[in-house]
mmCIF file of N, CA and C in Angstrom:
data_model
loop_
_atom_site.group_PDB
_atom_site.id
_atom_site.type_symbol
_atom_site.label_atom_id
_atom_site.label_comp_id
_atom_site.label_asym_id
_atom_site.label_seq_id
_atom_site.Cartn_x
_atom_site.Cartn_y
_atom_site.Cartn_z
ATOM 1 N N UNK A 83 -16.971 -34.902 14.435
ATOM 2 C CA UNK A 83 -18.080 -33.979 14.551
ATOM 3 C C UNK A 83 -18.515 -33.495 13.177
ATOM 4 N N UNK A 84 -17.908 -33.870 12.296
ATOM 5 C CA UNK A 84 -18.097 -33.384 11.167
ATOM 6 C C UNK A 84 -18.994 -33.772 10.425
ATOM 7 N N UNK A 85 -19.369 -35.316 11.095
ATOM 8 C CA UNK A 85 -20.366 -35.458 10.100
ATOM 9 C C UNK A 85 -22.024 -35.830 10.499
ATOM 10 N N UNK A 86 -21.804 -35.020 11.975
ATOM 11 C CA UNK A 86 -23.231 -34.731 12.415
ATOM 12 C C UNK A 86 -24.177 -33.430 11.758
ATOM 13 N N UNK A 87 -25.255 -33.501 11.990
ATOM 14 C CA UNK A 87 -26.196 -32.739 11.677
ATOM 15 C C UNK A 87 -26.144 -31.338 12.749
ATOM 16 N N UNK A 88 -26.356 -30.294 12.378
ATOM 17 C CA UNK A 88 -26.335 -29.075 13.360
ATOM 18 C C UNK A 88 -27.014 -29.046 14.590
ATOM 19 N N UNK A 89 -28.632 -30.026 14.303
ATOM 20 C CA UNK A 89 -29.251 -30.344 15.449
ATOM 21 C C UNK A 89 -28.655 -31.341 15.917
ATOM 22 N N UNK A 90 -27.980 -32.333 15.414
ATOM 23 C CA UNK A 90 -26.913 -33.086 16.384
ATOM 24 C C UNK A 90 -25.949 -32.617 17.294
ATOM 25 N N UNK A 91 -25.793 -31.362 16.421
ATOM 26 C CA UNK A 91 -24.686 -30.506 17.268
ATOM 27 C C UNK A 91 -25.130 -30.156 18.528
ATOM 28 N N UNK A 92 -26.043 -29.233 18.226
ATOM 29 C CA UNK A 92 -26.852 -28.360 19.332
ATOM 30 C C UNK A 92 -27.145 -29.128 20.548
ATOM 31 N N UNK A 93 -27.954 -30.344 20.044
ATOM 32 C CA UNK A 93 -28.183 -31.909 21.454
ATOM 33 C C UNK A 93 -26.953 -31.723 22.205
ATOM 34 N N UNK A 94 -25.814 -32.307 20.913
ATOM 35 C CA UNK A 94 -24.510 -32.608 22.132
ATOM 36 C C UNK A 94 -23.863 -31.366 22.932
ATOM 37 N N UNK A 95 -24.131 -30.492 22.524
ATOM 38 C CA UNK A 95 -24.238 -28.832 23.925
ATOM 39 C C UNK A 95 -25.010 -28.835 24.598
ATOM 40 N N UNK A 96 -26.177 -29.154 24.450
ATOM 41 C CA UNK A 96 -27.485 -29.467 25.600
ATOM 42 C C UNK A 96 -27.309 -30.129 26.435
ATOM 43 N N UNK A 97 -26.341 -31.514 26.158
ATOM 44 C CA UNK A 97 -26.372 -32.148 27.014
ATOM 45 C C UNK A 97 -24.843 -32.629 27.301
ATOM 46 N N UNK A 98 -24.237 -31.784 27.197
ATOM 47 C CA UNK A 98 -22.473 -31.319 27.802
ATOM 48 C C UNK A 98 -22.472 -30.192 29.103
ATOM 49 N N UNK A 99 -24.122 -29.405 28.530
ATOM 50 C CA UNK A 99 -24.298 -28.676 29.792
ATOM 51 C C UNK A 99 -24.996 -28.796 30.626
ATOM 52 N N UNK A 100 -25.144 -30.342 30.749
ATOM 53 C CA UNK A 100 -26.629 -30.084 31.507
ATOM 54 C C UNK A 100 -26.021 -31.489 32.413
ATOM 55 N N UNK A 101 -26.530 -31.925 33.719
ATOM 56 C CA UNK A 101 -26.246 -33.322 34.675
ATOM 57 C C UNK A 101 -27.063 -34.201 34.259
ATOM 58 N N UNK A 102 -26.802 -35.512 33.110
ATOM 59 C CA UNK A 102 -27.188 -36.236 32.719
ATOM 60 C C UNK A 102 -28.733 -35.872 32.378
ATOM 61 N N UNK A 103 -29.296 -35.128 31.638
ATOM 62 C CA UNK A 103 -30.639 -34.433 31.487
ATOM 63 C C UNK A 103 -31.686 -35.416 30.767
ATOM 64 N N UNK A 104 -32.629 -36.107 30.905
ATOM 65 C CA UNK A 104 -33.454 -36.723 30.676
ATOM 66 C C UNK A 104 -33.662 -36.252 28.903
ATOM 67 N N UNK A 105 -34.863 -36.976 28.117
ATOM 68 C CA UNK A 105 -35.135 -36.498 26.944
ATOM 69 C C UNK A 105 -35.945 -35.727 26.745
ATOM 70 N N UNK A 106 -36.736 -35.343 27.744
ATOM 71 C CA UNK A 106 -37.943 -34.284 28.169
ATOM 72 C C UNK A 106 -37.061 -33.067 28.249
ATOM 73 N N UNK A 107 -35.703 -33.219 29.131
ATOM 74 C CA UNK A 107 -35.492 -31.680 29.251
ATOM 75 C C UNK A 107 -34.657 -31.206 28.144
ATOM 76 N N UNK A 108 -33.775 -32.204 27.661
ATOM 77 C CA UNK A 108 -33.242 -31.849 26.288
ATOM 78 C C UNK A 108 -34.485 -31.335 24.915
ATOM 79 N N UNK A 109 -35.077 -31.781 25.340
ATOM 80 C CA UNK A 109 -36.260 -31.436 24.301
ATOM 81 C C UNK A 109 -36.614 -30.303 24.426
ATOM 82 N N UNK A 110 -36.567 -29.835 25.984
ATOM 83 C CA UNK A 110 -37.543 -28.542 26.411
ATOM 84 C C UNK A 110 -35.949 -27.650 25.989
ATOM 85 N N UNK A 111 -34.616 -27.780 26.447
ATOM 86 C CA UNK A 111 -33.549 -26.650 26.157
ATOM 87 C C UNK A 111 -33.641 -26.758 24.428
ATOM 88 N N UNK A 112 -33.913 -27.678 23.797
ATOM 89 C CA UNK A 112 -33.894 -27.684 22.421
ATOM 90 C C UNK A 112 -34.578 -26.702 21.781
ATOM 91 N N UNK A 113 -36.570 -27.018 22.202
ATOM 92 C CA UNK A 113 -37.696 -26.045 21.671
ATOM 93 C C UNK A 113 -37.111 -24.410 21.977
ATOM 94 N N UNK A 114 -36.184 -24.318 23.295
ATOM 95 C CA UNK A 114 -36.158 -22.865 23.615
ATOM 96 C C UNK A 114 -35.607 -22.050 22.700
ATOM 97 N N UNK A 115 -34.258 -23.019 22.424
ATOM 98 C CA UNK A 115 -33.298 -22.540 21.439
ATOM 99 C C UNK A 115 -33.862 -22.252 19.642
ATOM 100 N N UNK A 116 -34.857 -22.918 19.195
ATOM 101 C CA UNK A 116 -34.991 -23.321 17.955
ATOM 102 C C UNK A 116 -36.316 -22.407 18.173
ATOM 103 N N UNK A 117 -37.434 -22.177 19.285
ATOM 104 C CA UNK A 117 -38.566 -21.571 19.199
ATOM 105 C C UNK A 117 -39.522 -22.369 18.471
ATOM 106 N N UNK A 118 -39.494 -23.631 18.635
ATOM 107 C CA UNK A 118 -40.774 -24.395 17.629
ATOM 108 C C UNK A 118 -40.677 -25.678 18.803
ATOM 109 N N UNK A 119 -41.740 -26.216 18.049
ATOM 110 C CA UNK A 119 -42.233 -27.473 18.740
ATOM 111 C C UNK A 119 -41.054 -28.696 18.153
ATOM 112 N N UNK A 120 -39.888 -29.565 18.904
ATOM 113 C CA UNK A 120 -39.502 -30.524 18.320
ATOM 114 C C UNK A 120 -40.083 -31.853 18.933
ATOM 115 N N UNK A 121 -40.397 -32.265 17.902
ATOM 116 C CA UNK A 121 -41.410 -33.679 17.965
ATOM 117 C C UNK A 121 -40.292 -35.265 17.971
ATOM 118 N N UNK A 122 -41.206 -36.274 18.910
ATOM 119 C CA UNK A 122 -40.315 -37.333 19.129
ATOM 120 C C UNK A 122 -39.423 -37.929 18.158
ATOM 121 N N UNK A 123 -40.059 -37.932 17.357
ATOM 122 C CA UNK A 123 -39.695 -38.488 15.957
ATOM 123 C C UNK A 123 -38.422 -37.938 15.054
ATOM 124 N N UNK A 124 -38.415 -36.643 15.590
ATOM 125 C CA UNK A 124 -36.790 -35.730 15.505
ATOM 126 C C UNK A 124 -35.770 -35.879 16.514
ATOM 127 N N UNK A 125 -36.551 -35.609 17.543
ATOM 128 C CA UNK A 125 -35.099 -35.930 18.707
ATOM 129 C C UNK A 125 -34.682 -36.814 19.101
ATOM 130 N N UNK A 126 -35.666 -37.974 19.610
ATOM 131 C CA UNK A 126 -35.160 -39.572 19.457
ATOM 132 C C UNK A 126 -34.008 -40.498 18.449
ATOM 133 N N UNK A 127 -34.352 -40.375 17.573
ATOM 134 C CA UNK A 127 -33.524 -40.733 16.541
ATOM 135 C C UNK A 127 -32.102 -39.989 16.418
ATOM 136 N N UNK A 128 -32.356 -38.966 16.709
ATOM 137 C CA UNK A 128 -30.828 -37.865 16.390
ATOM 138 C C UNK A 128 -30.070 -38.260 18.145
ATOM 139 N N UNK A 129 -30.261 -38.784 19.055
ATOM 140 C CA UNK A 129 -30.023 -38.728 20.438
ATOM 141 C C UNK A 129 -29.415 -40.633 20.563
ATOM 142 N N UNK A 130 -30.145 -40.790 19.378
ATOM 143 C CA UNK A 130 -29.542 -42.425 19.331
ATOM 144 C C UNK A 130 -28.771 -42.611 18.631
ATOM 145 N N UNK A 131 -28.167 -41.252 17.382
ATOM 146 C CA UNK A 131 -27.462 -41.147 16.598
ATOM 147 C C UNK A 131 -25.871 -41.312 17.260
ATOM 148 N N UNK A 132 -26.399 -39.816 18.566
ATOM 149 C CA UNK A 132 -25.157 -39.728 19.203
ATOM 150 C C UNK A 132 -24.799 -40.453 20.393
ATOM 151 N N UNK A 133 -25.702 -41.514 20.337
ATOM 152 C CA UNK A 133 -25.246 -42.878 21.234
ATOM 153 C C UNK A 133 -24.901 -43.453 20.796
ATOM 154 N N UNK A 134 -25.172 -43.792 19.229
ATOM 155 C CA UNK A 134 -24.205 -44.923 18.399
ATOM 156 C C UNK A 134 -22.469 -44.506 18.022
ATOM 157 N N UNK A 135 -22.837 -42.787 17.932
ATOM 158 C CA UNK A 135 -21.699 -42.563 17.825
ATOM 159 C C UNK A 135 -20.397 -42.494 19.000
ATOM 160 N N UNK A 136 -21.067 -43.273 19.641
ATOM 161 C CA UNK A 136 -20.321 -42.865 21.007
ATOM 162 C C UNK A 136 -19.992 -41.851 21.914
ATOM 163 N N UNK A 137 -20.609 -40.320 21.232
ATOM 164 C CA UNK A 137 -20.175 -39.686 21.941
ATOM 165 C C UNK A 137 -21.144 -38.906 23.341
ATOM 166 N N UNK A 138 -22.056 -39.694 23.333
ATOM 167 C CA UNK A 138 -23.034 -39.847 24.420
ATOM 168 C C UNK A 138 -23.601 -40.889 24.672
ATOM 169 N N UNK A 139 -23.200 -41.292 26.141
ATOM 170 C CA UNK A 139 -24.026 -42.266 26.753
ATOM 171 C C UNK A 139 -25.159 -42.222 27.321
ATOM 172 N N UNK A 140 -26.415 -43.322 27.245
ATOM 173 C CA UNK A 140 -27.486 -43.596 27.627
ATOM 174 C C UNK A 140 -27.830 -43.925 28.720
ATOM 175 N N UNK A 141 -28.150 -43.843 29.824
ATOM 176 C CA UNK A 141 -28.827 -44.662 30.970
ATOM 177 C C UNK A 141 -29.930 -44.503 31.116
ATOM 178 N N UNK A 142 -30.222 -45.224 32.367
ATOM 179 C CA UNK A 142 -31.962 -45.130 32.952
ATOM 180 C C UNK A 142 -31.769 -44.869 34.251
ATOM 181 N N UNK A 143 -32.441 -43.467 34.479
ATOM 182 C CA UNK A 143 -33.027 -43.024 35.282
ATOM 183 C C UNK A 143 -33.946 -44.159 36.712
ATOM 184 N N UNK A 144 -34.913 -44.448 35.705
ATOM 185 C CA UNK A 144 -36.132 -45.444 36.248
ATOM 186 C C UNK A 144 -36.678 -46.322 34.953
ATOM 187 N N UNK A 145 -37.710 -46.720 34.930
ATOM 188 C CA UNK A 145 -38.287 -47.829 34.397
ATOM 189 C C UNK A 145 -38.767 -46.760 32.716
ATOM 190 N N UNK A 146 -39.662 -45.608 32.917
ATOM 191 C CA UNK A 146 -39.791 -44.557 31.683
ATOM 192 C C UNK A 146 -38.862 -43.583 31.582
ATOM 193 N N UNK A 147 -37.955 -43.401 32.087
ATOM 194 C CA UNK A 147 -37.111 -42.608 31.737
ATOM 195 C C UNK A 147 -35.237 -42.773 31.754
ATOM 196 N N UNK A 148 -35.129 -42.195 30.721
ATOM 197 C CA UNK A 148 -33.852 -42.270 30.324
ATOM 198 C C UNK A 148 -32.934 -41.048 30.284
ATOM 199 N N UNK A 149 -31.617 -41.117 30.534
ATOM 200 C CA UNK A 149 -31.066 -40.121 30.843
ATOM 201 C C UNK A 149 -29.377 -40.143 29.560
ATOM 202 N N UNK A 150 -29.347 -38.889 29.624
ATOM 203 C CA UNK A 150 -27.955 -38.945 28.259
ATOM 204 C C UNK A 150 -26.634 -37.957 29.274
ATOM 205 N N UNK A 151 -25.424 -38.822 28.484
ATOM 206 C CA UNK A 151 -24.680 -37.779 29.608
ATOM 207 C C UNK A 151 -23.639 -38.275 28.175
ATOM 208 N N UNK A 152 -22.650 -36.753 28.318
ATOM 209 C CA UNK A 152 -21.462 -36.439 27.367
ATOM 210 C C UNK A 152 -20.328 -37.441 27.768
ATOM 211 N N UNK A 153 -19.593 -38.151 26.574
ATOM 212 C CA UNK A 153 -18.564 -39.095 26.924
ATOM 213 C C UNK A 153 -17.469 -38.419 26.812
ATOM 214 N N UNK A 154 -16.062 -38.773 26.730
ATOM 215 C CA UNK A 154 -15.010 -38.526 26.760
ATOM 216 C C UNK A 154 -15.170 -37.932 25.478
ATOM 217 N N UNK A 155 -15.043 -38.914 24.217
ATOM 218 C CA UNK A 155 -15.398 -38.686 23.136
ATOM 219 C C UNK A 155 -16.082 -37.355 22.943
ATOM 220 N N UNK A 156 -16.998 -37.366 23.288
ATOM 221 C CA UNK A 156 -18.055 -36.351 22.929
ATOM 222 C C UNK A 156 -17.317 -34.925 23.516
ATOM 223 N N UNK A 157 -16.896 -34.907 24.321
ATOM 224 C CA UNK A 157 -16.120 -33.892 25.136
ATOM 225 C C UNK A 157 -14.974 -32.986 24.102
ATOM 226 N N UNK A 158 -14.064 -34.041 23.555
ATOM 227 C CA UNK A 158 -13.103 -33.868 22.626
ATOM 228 C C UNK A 158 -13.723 -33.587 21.298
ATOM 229 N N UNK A 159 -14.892 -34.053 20.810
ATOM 230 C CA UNK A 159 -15.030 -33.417 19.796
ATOM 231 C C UNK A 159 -15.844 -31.408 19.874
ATOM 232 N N UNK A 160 -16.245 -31.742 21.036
ATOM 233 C CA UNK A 160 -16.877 -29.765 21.458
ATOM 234 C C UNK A 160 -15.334 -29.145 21.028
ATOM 235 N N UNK A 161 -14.735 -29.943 22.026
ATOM 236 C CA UNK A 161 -12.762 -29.081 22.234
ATOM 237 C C UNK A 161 -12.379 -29.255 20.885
ATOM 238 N N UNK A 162 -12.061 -29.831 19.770
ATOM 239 C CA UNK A 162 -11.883 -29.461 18.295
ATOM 240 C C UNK A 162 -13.206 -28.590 17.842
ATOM 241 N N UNK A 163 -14.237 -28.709 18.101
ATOM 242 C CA UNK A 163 -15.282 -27.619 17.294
ATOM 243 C C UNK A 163 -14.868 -26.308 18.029
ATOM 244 N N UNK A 164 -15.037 -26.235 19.243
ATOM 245 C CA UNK A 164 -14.243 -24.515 19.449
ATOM 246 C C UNK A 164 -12.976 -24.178 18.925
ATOM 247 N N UNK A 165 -12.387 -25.160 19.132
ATOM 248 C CA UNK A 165 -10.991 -24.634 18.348
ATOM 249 C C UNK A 165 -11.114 -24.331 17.131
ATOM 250 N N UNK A 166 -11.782 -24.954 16.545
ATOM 251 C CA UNK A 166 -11.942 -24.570 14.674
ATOM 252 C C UNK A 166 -12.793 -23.209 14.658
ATOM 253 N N UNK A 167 -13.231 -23.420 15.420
ATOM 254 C CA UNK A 167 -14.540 -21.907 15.523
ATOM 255 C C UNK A 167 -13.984 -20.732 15.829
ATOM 256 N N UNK A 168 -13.043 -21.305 16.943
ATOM 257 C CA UNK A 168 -12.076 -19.894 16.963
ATOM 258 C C UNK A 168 -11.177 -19.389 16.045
ATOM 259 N N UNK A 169 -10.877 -20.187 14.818
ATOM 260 C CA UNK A 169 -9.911 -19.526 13.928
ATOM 261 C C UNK A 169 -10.792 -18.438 13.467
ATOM 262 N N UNK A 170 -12.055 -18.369 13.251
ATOM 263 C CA UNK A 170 -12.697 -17.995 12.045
ATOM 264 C C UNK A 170 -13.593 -16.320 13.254
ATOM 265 N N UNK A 171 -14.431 -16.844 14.276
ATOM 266 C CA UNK A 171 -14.538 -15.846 15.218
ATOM 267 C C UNK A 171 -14.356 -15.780 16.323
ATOM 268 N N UNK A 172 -14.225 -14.424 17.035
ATOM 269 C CA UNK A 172 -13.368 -14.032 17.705
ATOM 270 C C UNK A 172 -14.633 -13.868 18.625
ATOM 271 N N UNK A 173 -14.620 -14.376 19.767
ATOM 272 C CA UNK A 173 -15.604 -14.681 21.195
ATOM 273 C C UNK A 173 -15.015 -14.011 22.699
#
């Protein structure tokens, strides 16, 4: 996890919490969080980042749409980022 981007981060919570959530709705929990417009050209690429990295898998929905869901991988690295997070604050 260390050597993702923060908005990499944030995706892979978006979509650890969410039932395999399309790229429309990750986009829409994204804009809520950040308060701006994020454009294809940002989230696409960072969403294929964390498909290469394995720690999210890709499917299809239907023929235009695609769906992302948290892997094992991806799971274990949230569970080391809270743990490290918790040394430092107290939640």
């Amino acid at each position: 996890m260390d050597d993702l981007t923060g908005f990499q981060r944030d995706l892979l919570y978006v979509i650890a919490g969410s039932d395999q959530p399309s790229g429309q709705e990750i986009k829409g929990e994204a804009e809520t969080y950040y308060d701006s417009e994020i454009n294809h050209g940002r989230l696409y690429p960072n969403l294929d980042t964390l498909v290469n990295k394995a720690l999210v898998e890709k499917g299809q929905l239907d023929r235009r749409t695609n769906y992302y869901a948290i892997t094992d991988e991806g799971e274990e690295c949230l569970r080391e980022r809270r743990e490290w997070t918790s040394q430092y604050v107290d939640y």
